Tab-separated table of C-alpha atoms and ligand atoms in Angstrom:
chain	number	residue	atom	x	y	z
A	5	MET	CA	-23.652	-5.345	-19.658
A	6	ALA	CA	-20.303	-4.998	-17.963
A	7	LEU	CA	-18.467	-7.189	-15.493
A	8	ILE	CA	-17.621	-5.198	-12.389
A	9	VAL	CA	-15.480	-6.259	-9.430
A	10	GLN	CA	-16.475	-4.439	-6.244
A	11	LYS	CA	-14.192	-4.700	-3.237
A	12	PHE	CA	-15.307	-3.639	0.247
A	13	GLY	CA	-12.771	-3.076	3.027
A	14	GLY	CA	-13.069	-3.912	6.714
A	15	THR	CA	-14.854	-0.721	7.815
A	16	SER	CA	-17.393	-1.128	5.016
A	17	VAL	CA	-18.384	-4.564	6.355
A	18	GLY	CA	-17.746	-3.727	10.021
A	19	SER	CA	-21.228	-4.584	11.325
A	20	ILE	CA	-24.381	-6.438	10.256
A	21	GLU	CA	-26.003	-3.140	9.242
A	22	ARG	CA	-23.012	-2.263	7.117
A	23	ILE	CA	-22.978	-5.696	5.493
A	24	GLN	CA	-26.635	-5.149	4.620
A	25	ALA	CA	-25.811	-1.736	3.175
A	26	VAL	CA	-23.063	-3.344	1.066
A	27	ALA	CA	-25.595	-5.913	-0.170
A	28	GLN	CA	-27.808	-3.035	-1.293
A	29	LYS	CA	-24.944	-1.414	-3.158
A	30	VAL	CA	-24.184	-4.698	-4.909
A	31	ILE	CA	-27.836	-5.131	-5.876
A	32	ALA	CA	-27.906	-1.576	-7.251
A	33	THR	CA	-25.005	-2.473	-9.565
A	34	CYS	CA	-26.804	-5.648	-10.684
A	35	LYS	CA	-29.931	-3.603	-11.397
A	36	GLN	CA	-27.888	-1.446	-13.776
A	37	GLY	CA	-27.525	-4.648	-15.774
A	38	HIS	CA	-24.001	-5.610	-14.716
A	39	GLN	CA	-22.496	-8.866	-13.558
A	40	VAL	CA	-20.865	-8.444	-10.174
A	41	VAL	CA	-18.018	-10.145	-8.347
A	42	VAL	CA	-17.671	-8.892	-4.791
A	43	VAL	CA	-14.422	-9.218	-2.853
A	44	VAL	CA	-14.525	-8.537	0.880
A	45	SER	CA	-12.123	-8.033	3.760
A	46	ALA	CA	-12.612	-9.295	7.280
A	47	MET	CA	-14.909	-7.171	9.474
A	48	SER	CA	-12.910	-4.218	10.817
A	49	GLY	CA	-10.570	-5.128	13.659
A	50	GLU	CA	-11.043	-8.857	13.101
A	51	THR	CA	-7.620	-9.600	11.608
A	52	ASP	CA	-5.968	-7.716	14.488
A	53	ARG	CA	-8.127	-9.590	17.005
A	54	LEU	CA	-7.081	-12.948	15.551
A	55	LEU	CA	-3.432	-11.882	15.540
A	56	ALA	CA	-3.685	-10.879	19.196
A	57	LEU	CA	-5.212	-14.260	20.078
A	58	SER	CA	-2.324	-16.076	18.440
A	59	ARG	CA	0.188	-13.944	20.325
A	60	GLU	CA	-1.390	-14.976	23.614
A	61	ILE	CA	-0.280	-18.481	22.756
A	62	SER	CA	3.059	-17.847	21.129
A	63	PRO	CA	5.232	-14.768	20.541
A	64	GLN	CA	6.036	-16.178	17.113
A	65	PRO	CA	3.295	-18.492	15.943
A	66	GLY	CA	4.082	-20.770	12.995
A	67	ALA	CA	3.452	-19.033	9.680
A	68	ARG	CA	1.328	-21.846	8.272
A	69	GLU	CA	-1.030	-21.925	11.245
A	70	LEU	CA	-1.199	-18.137	11.361
A	71	ASP	CA	-2.492	-18.114	7.792
A	72	VAL	CA	-5.091	-20.765	8.654
A	73	LEU	CA	-6.212	-18.519	11.503
A	74	LEU	CA	-6.178	-15.137	9.739
A	75	SER	CA	-7.983	-16.402	6.658
A	76	THR	CA	-11.059	-17.142	8.783
A	77	GLY	CA	-11.847	-13.434	9.097
A	78	GLU	CA	-12.732	-13.108	5.424
A	79	GLN	CA	-14.603	-16.418	5.442
A	80	VAL	CA	-17.035	-14.999	7.995
A	81	THR	CA	-17.711	-11.939	5.842
A	82	ILE	CA	-18.361	-13.822	2.585
A	83	ALA	CA	-20.940	-16.045	4.256
A	84	LEU	CA	-22.722	-13.147	5.973
A	85	LEU	CA	-22.771	-11.015	2.828
A	86	SER	CA	-24.109	-13.878	0.713
A	87	MET	CA	-26.856	-14.452	3.290
A	88	ALA	CA	-27.704	-10.748	3.274
A	89	LEU	CA	-27.926	-10.766	-0.531
A	90	PHE	CA	-30.126	-13.848	-0.442
A	91	GLU	CA	-32.477	-12.219	2.085
A	92	MET	CA	-32.838	-9.297	-0.319
A	93	GLY	CA	-33.818	-11.625	-3.136
A	94	CYS	CA	-30.450	-11.760	-4.888
A	95	ALA	CA	-28.902	-15.129	-5.689
A	96	ALA	CA	-25.331	-15.132	-4.449
A	97	GLU	CA	-22.637	-17.694	-3.799
A	98	SER	CA	-19.593	-17.331	-1.586
A	99	PHE	CA	-16.124	-18.703	-2.341
A	100	THR	CA	-12.959	-18.937	-0.278
A	101	GLY	CA	-9.622	-18.311	-1.984
A	102	ALA	CA	-9.095	-22.056	-2.320
A	103	GLN	CA	-12.520	-22.559	-3.881
A	104	VAL	CA	-11.870	-19.861	-6.458
A	105	GLY	CA	-8.549	-21.467	-7.275
A	106	ILE	CA	-6.321	-18.548	-6.281
A	107	LEU	CA	-3.002	-20.341	-6.545
A	108	THR	CA	-0.106	-18.638	-4.729
A	109	ASP	CA	3.491	-19.389	-3.840
A	110	SER	CA	4.140	-20.853	-0.385
A	111	VAL	CA	5.489	-17.733	1.320
A	112	HIS	CA	3.059	-17.659	4.229
A	113	SER	CA	1.759	-14.246	5.375
A	114	ARG	CA	2.941	-12.539	2.190
A	115	ALA	CA	2.217	-14.963	-0.601
A	116	ARG	CA	2.108	-13.869	-4.223
A	117	ILE	CA	-0.615	-14.909	-6.603
A	118	ARG	CA	0.609	-17.143	-9.426
A	119	ASN	CA	-2.569	-18.066	-11.172
A	120	ILE	CA	-6.340	-17.952	-10.872
A	121	ASP	CA	-8.509	-20.697	-12.263
A	122	ALA	CA	-11.707	-18.689	-12.464
A	123	LEU	CA	-13.816	-21.480	-13.935
A	124	ARG	CA	-16.188	-21.868	-10.998
A	125	VAL	CA	-16.656	-18.141	-10.709
A	126	SER	CA	-17.425	-17.795	-14.417
A	127	GLN	CA	-19.906	-20.631	-14.134
A	128	ALA	CA	-21.689	-18.993	-11.196
A	129	LEU	CA	-21.812	-15.675	-13.070
A	130	GLN	CA	-23.287	-17.403	-16.089
A	131	ASP	CA	-25.934	-18.878	-13.808
A	132	GLY	CA	-26.910	-15.306	-12.987
A	133	LYS	CA	-25.434	-15.267	-9.504
A	134	VAL	CA	-23.478	-12.632	-7.665
A	135	VAL	CA	-20.118	-14.122	-6.697
A	136	VAL	CA	-18.717	-13.225	-3.279
A	137	VAL	CA	-14.996	-13.933	-2.885
A	138	ALA	CA	-12.890	-13.904	0.281
A	139	GLY	CA	-10.059	-11.405	-0.081
A	140	PHE	CA	-6.527	-11.763	1.253
A	141	GLN	CA	-6.235	-15.547	0.853
A	142	GLY	CA	-5.173	-18.239	-1.544
A	143	ILE	CA	-3.884	-21.762	-1.631
A	144	ASP	CA	-0.437	-23.067	-2.533
A	145	GLU	CA	0.527	-26.087	-4.619
A	146	LYS	CA	0.435	-28.347	-1.580
A	147	GLY	CA	-3.118	-27.238	-0.846
A	148	ASP	CA	-2.139	-25.146	2.194
A	149	ILE	CA	-3.926	-21.887	2.933
A	150	THR	CA	-1.827	-18.760	2.350
A	151	THR	CA	-2.465	-15.042	2.910
A	152	LEU	CA	-1.333	-12.121	0.779
A	153	GLY	CA	-0.086	-9.631	3.384
A	154	ARG	CA	-1.987	-6.929	5.260
A	155	GLY	CA	-4.369	-5.096	2.984
A	156	GLY	CA	-4.206	-8.058	0.591
A	157	SER	CA	-7.912	-8.026	-0.297
A	158	ASP	CA	-7.158	-5.160	-2.678
A	159	THR	CA	-4.829	-7.465	-4.553
A	160	THR	CA	-7.414	-10.262	-4.609
A	161	ALA	CA	-9.887	-7.837	-6.184
A	162	VAL	CA	-7.488	-6.695	-8.897
A	163	ALA	CA	-6.358	-10.262	-9.579
A	164	MET	CA	-9.973	-11.383	-9.955
A	165	ALA	CA	-10.602	-8.475	-12.311
A	166	ALA	CA	-7.578	-9.514	-14.382
A	167	ALA	CA	-8.522	-13.203	-14.452
A	168	LEU	CA	-12.121	-12.463	-15.468
A	169	GLU	CA	-11.188	-9.602	-17.802
A	170	ALA	CA	-13.548	-7.372	-15.875
A	171	ASP	CA	-14.402	-3.916	-17.146
A	172	GLU	CA	-13.592	-2.127	-13.905
A	173	CYS	CA	-12.355	-2.870	-10.425
A	174	ARG	CA	-13.912	-0.635	-7.763
A	175	ILE	CA	-12.289	-0.444	-4.358
A	176	TYR	CA	-14.805	0.857	-1.792
A	177	THR	CA	-13.259	2.205	1.357
A	178	ASP	CA	-13.765	4.778	4.106
A	179	VAL	CA	-12.239	7.653	2.131
A	180	ASP	CA	-13.717	9.014	-1.082
A	181	GLY	CA	-10.569	8.772	-3.166
A	182	VAL	CA	-6.865	9.461	-3.315
A	183	TYR	CA	-5.910	12.941	-2.098
A	184	THR	CA	-3.153	15.373	-3.037
A	185	ALA	CA	-1.923	15.025	0.568
A	186	ASP	CA	-3.194	13.453	3.770
A	187	PRO	CA	-6.344	15.515	4.517
A	188	ARG	CA	-5.693	15.099	8.262
A	189	ILE	CA	-2.567	17.203	7.762
A	190	VAL	CA	-3.565	19.497	4.924
A	191	ASN	CA	-7.176	20.613	5.183
A	192	LYS	CA	-6.937	22.111	1.702
A	193	ALA	CA	-6.016	18.744	0.155
A	194	LYS	CA	-8.090	17.842	-2.908
A	195	ARG	CA	-9.417	14.570	-4.222
A	196	ILE	CA	-7.542	13.550	-7.373
A	197	ASP	CA	-9.813	12.627	-10.315
A	198	ARG	CA	-7.335	10.543	-12.286
A	199	ILE	CA	-3.871	9.363	-11.421
A	200	ALA	CA	-1.420	7.193	-13.360
A	201	TYR	CA	-0.382	3.767	-12.050
A	202	GLU	CA	3.197	4.955	-11.726
A	203	GLU	CA	2.275	7.953	-9.598
A	204	MET	CA	-0.033	5.881	-7.439
A	205	LEU	CA	2.755	3.365	-6.884
A	206	GLU	CA	4.989	6.159	-5.614
A	207	MET	CA	2.224	7.599	-3.446
A	208	ALA	CA	1.362	4.159	-2.038
A	209	SER	CA	4.950	3.225	-1.287
A	210	LEU	CA	5.431	6.610	0.360
A	211	GLY	CA	2.711	5.974	2.862
A	212	SER	CA	-0.639	6.807	1.263
A	213	LYS	CA	-2.211	3.707	2.693
A	214	VAL	CA	-5.351	3.707	0.576
A	215	LEU	CA	-4.336	0.658	-1.476
A	216	GLN	CA	-1.992	-2.258	-1.029
A	217	ILE	CA	0.974	-1.521	-3.308
A	218	ARG	CA	0.836	-4.932	-4.930
A	219	SER	CA	-2.688	-4.316	-6.119
A	220	VAL	CA	-1.489	-1.255	-8.048
A	221	GLU	CA	1.432	-3.217	-9.524
A	222	PHE	CA	-1.013	-5.903	-10.587
A	223	ALA	CA	-3.455	-3.387	-12.066
A	224	SER	CA	-0.651	-1.738	-14.013
A	225	LYS	CA	0.663	-5.050	-15.342
A	226	TYR	CA	-2.735	-6.221	-16.543
A	227	ASN	CA	-4.054	-2.801	-17.436
A	228	ILE	CA	-7.018	-2.908	-15.066
A	229	SER	CA	-8.781	0.382	-14.414
A	230	LEU	CA	-8.994	0.776	-10.669
A	231	ARG	CA	-11.391	3.163	-8.986
A	232	VAL	CA	-11.100	4.060	-5.304
A	233	LEU	CA	-14.351	5.334	-3.856
A	234	SER	CA	-16.254	5.732	-0.620
A	235	THR	CA	-18.745	3.173	0.641
A	236	PHE	CA	-20.528	5.825	2.631
A	237	LYS	CA	-20.695	8.812	0.317
A	238	ASP	CA	-21.620	8.913	-3.371
A	239	GLY	CA	-19.051	10.380	-5.716
A	240	PRO	CA	-16.737	9.583	-8.630
A	241	GLY	CA	-13.712	8.688	-6.462
A	242	THR	CA	-10.261	8.463	-8.024
A	243	LEU	CA	-9.524	6.541	-11.202
A	244	ILE	CA	-6.094	4.889	-11.320
A	245	THR	CA	-5.243	4.134	-14.899
A	246	ASN	CA	-2.785	4.453	-17.771
A	247	GLU	CA	-1.270	7.886	-18.087
A	248	ASP	CA	-2.650	10.165	-20.750
A	249	GLU	CA	-1.673	13.583	-22.047
A	250	SER	CA	-3.824	15.521	-19.607
A	251	MET	CA	-1.982	13.901	-16.722
A	252	GLU	CA	1.401	15.033	-18.062
A	253	GLN	CA	0.199	18.602	-17.865
A	254	VAL	CA	-0.202	18.388	-14.115
A	255	LEU	CA	3.261	19.073	-12.772
A	256	ILE	CA	2.915	17.688	-9.253
A	257	SER	CA	0.124	15.282	-8.323
A	258	GLY	CA	0.646	15.060	-4.617
A	259	ILE	CA	2.744	15.427	-1.496
A	260	ALA	CA	3.228	12.133	0.300
A	261	HIS	CA	4.825	11.412	3.638
A	262	ASN	CA	6.001	8.431	5.597
A	263	ARG	CA	6.479	8.284	9.369
A	264	ASP	CA	7.578	4.670	9.384
A	265	GLU	CA	11.269	5.108	8.801
A	266	ALA	CA	14.348	5.483	10.974
A	267	LYS	CA	17.898	6.509	10.151
A	268	LEU	CA	21.117	4.619	10.902
A	269	THR	CA	24.659	5.946	10.460
A	270	ILE	CA	28.073	4.321	10.689
A	271	ARG	CA	30.918	6.827	10.930
A	272	GLY	CA	34.518	6.668	9.824
A	273	VAL	CA	34.664	3.473	7.800
A	274	PRO	CA	37.520	3.025	5.332
A	275	ASP	CA	36.788	4.319	1.830
A	276	THR	CA	37.623	1.093	0.006
A	277	PRO	CA	35.777	-1.178	-2.429
A	278	GLY	CA	33.401	-3.618	-0.779
A	279	ILE	CA	32.547	-1.485	2.257
A	280	ALA	CA	28.955	-0.803	1.248
A	281	SER	CA	28.289	-4.488	0.837
A	282	ARG	CA	30.062	-5.329	4.123
A	283	ILE	CA	27.652	-2.910	5.823
A	284	LEU	CA	24.424	-3.697	4.014
A	285	GLY	CA	25.053	-7.443	3.563
A	286	PRO	CA	24.302	-8.351	7.199
A	287	ILE	CA	21.359	-5.921	7.214
A	288	ALA	CA	19.857	-7.670	4.181
A	289	ALA	CA	20.634	-11.078	5.677
A	290	ALA	CA	18.517	-10.070	8.683
A	291	ASN	CA	15.663	-9.391	6.252
A	292	ILE	CA	15.740	-5.653	6.950
A	293	GLU	CA	14.740	-3.569	3.968
A	294	VAL	CA	16.788	-0.457	3.250
A	295	ASP	CA	15.244	2.578	1.608
A	296	MET	CA	17.481	5.631	1.207
A	297	ILE	CA	21.269	5.417	1.267
A	298	ILE	CA	23.856	8.199	1.514
A	299	GLN	CA	27.608	7.901	1.549
A	300	ASN	CA	29.917	10.854	2.211
A	301	ILE	CA	33.626	10.760	1.641
A	302	GLY	CA	35.760	12.732	4.095
A	303	ASP	CA	39.265	14.132	3.541
A	304	ASP	CA	41.001	11.386	5.449
A	305	ASN	CA	39.961	8.497	3.186
A	306	SER	CA	37.194	7.487	5.522
A	307	THR	CA	33.495	7.730	4.880
A	308	ASN	CA	30.206	8.112	6.721
A	309	PHE	CA	27.446	5.808	5.592
A	310	THR	CA	23.790	6.547	6.382
A	311	PHE	CA	20.654	4.635	5.436
A	312	THR	CA	17.005	4.369	6.431
A	313	VAL	CA	15.025	1.293	7.475
A	314	HIS	CA	11.486	0.663	8.672
A	315	ARG	CA	11.021	1.911	12.237
A	316	ASN	CA	10.108	-1.589	13.404
A	317	ASP	CA	13.580	-2.704	12.334
A	318	TYR	CA	15.379	0.212	14.001
A	319	CYS	CA	16.609	-1.509	17.180
A	320	ARG	CA	17.651	-4.674	15.384
A	321	GLY	CA	19.375	-2.628	12.677
A	322	LEU	CA	21.291	-0.579	15.247
A	323	GLU	CA	22.501	-3.725	16.981
A	324	ILE	CA	23.726	-5.265	13.734
A	325	LEU	CA	25.422	-2.006	12.780
A	326	GLN	CA	27.243	-1.902	16.130
A	327	ASN	CA	28.711	-5.325	15.408
A	328	ILE	CA	29.729	-4.273	11.914
A	329	ALA	CA	31.364	-1.134	13.327
A	330	GLU	CA	33.515	-3.235	15.629
A	331	GLU	CA	34.536	-5.541	12.790
A	332	LEU	CA	35.451	-2.645	10.495
A	333	GLY	CA	37.091	-0.532	13.175
A	334	ALA	CA	34.654	2.310	12.460
A	335	ASP	CA	34.517	5.480	14.568
A	336	GLY	CA	30.995	4.757	15.782
A	337	VAL	CA	27.344	4.364	14.991
A	338	ALA	CA	24.371	6.656	15.478
A	339	GLY	CA	20.658	6.366	14.937
A	340	ASP	CA	17.551	8.507	14.838
A	341	ASP	CA	14.023	7.183	14.878
A	342	SER	CA	12.326	10.562	14.961
A	343	ILE	CA	12.564	11.350	11.282
A	344	VAL	CA	9.971	11.502	8.497
A	345	LYS	CA	10.182	11.331	4.753
A	346	ILE	CA	8.321	13.909	2.682
A	347	SER	CA	8.005	13.509	-1.078
A	348	VAL	CA	6.641	15.372	-4.050
A	349	VAL	CA	5.302	13.112	-6.781
A	350	GLY	CA	4.321	13.951	-10.335
A	351	LEU	CA	4.642	12.693	-13.905
A	352	GLY	CA	5.204	16.253	-15.060
A	353	MET	CA	8.617	16.190	-13.408
A	354	ARG	CA	9.913	14.185	-16.336
A	355	SER	CA	9.619	17.148	-18.631
A	356	HIS	CA	10.290	20.005	-16.190
A	357	ALA	CA	13.585	20.956	-14.635
A	358	GLY	CA	13.890	22.798	-11.349
A	359	ILE	CA	11.344	20.967	-9.197
A	360	ALA	CA	14.023	19.806	-6.766
A	361	SER	CA	15.476	23.263	-6.282
A	362	GLN	CA	11.979	24.713	-5.836
A	363	MET	CA	11.248	22.075	-3.202
A	364	PHE	CA	14.481	22.774	-1.310
A	365	ALA	CA	13.838	26.530	-1.430
A	366	VAL	CA	10.361	26.073	0.072
A	367	LEU	CA	11.762	23.973	2.910
A	368	ALA	CA	14.598	26.436	3.512
A	369	GLU	CA	12.142	29.301	3.770
A	370	GLU	CA	10.405	27.431	6.579
A	371	GLY	CA	13.745	26.802	8.297
A	372	ILE	CA	13.495	23.054	7.756
A	373	ASN	CA	16.822	21.252	7.590
A	374	ILE	CA	17.100	18.467	5.001
A	375	GLN	CA	18.968	15.413	6.280
A	376	MET	CA	18.804	13.139	3.244
A	377	ILE	CA	17.596	13.379	-0.348
A	378	SER	CA	16.647	10.783	-2.918
A	379	THR	CA	15.036	11.043	-6.313
A	380	SER	CA	13.405	8.958	-8.997
A	381	GLU	CA	12.104	10.024	-12.388
A	382	ILE	CA	8.789	11.184	-10.945
A	383	LYS	CA	9.566	11.751	-7.254
A	384	ILE	CA	11.814	13.731	-4.939
A	385	SER	CA	12.021	12.662	-1.300
A	386	VAL	CA	13.671	14.312	1.670
A	387	VAL	CA	14.220	13.134	5.212
A	388	VAL	CA	13.583	15.767	7.878
A	389	ASP	CA	13.064	15.894	11.631
A	390	GLU	CA	9.575	14.603	12.437
A	391	LYS	CA	8.648	17.845	14.191
A	392	TYR	CA	8.577	19.483	10.755
A	393	LEU	CA	6.168	17.002	9.171
A	394	GLU	CA	3.029	19.143	9.156
A	395	LEU	CA	4.828	22.367	8.331
A	396	GLY	CA	6.780	20.798	5.471
A	397	VAL	CA	3.835	19.006	3.872
A	398	ARG	CA	1.586	22.087	4.075
A	399	ALA	CA	4.224	24.447	2.715
A	400	LEU	CA	4.963	22.173	-0.256
A	401	HIS	CA	1.284	21.541	-0.940
A	402	SER	CA	0.656	25.228	-1.188
A	403	ALA	CA	3.877	26.089	-3.063
A	404	PHE	CA	3.132	23.556	-5.792
A	405	GLY	CA	-0.365	24.967	-6.293
A	406	LEU	CA	-2.275	22.008	-4.906
A	407	ASP	CA	-4.400	23.817	-2.298
A	408	GLU	CA	-8.182	23.648	-2.752
A	409	GLY	CA	-9.323	26.794	-4.510
A	410	ASP	CA	-5.998	27.392	-6.278
B	3	LIG	N1	-8.122	-8.514	6.543
B	3	LIG	C1	-6.807	-8.271	6.028
B	3	LIG	C2	-6.156	-7.119	6.798
B	3	LIG	O1	-6.731	-6.605	7.735
B	3	LIG	C3	-6.793	-8.033	4.569
B	3	LIG	C4	-7.538	-6.811	4.090
B	3	LIG	O2	-8.347	-6.245	4.819
B	3	LIG	O3	-7.312	-6.391	2.953
B	3	LIG	O4	-5.079	-6.736	6.499
B	4	LIG	MG1	-7.239	-1.834	2.976
């Protein structure tokens, strides 16, 4: 007998029929002799609907009240799923985040889990019940409801698996695994059988939105085997786990892309110590996250400084940069919000030279100009004009031997 955590996303519980189908899947796992903890999201579209309601009242609703509101979505699903299980003859009990004892910090709308007191859940499991837990929510020390950020039910599932020392955490979603590239762009993209935590973290942070990044960090920290699989189609899915030797042999695991960034440049600032912090200090103070950074030194002791931010922060970032430019007596500022980032990711890069030059050669052959470059141990990213997104991703996918049938 194993203990399995099964998490179902919004689409998987999007209607009464689908909730009933999920109940059947849960019962099938029980019939294999396993104990099951189910974590569910709100029904699809529900979190957005609640957000929209709050915005009709206030452009910036209070964070505490927003969490009280958004957490209701998952509470609806746990009750309905438990009822569906009961109707099918399976004893089940639902729990909100607070009832499970998911203790978080007090950072509303993006709280982090500190501790889980899984006593009640263990008790219910021992009583032979299926436990149904509301994803995405917790409670802070004061007893206030918190939420874990969009997509946070993934993290609830992994955290439950860690707290209960579960054998596997299965994330059921509307795709049948993690792919070597976005299949909507590359029709020859393949499902990946196994991928290392580290690679998945890169893929997730680069825009493969299958899993919330924090859930992968959590899984890696506590060594939880995570499997992403489809609710609607049987199959092995993708196992996210510790790296092993066979993974090292695969040079490149995938081509990721991200359309959510924009580029900001400040031109002709003095090339003196402290300039980078004078520029990025106010950006950080405005809570704007910076991704890539490039600084070029000219002949005349002045430098151009370029960085990327999330597209939602583009206008605010540009405004702040204009003020900084005035203060520093810079030549000017420029911005571009029609860029994309394309990345190749693979553990094999650690032991192989020449991946970067191969990547640049492929892009050059397609006439794609590279605007920025950044690298990590297992990733190379470039910023290019967004009109080259499809062309660039497809060319790299094929050049690195990832196409189906290769
Ligand atoms: N319902 C939340 C959201 O839509 C959390 C989740 O689905 O994981 O982001
Ligand atoms: Mg999700």
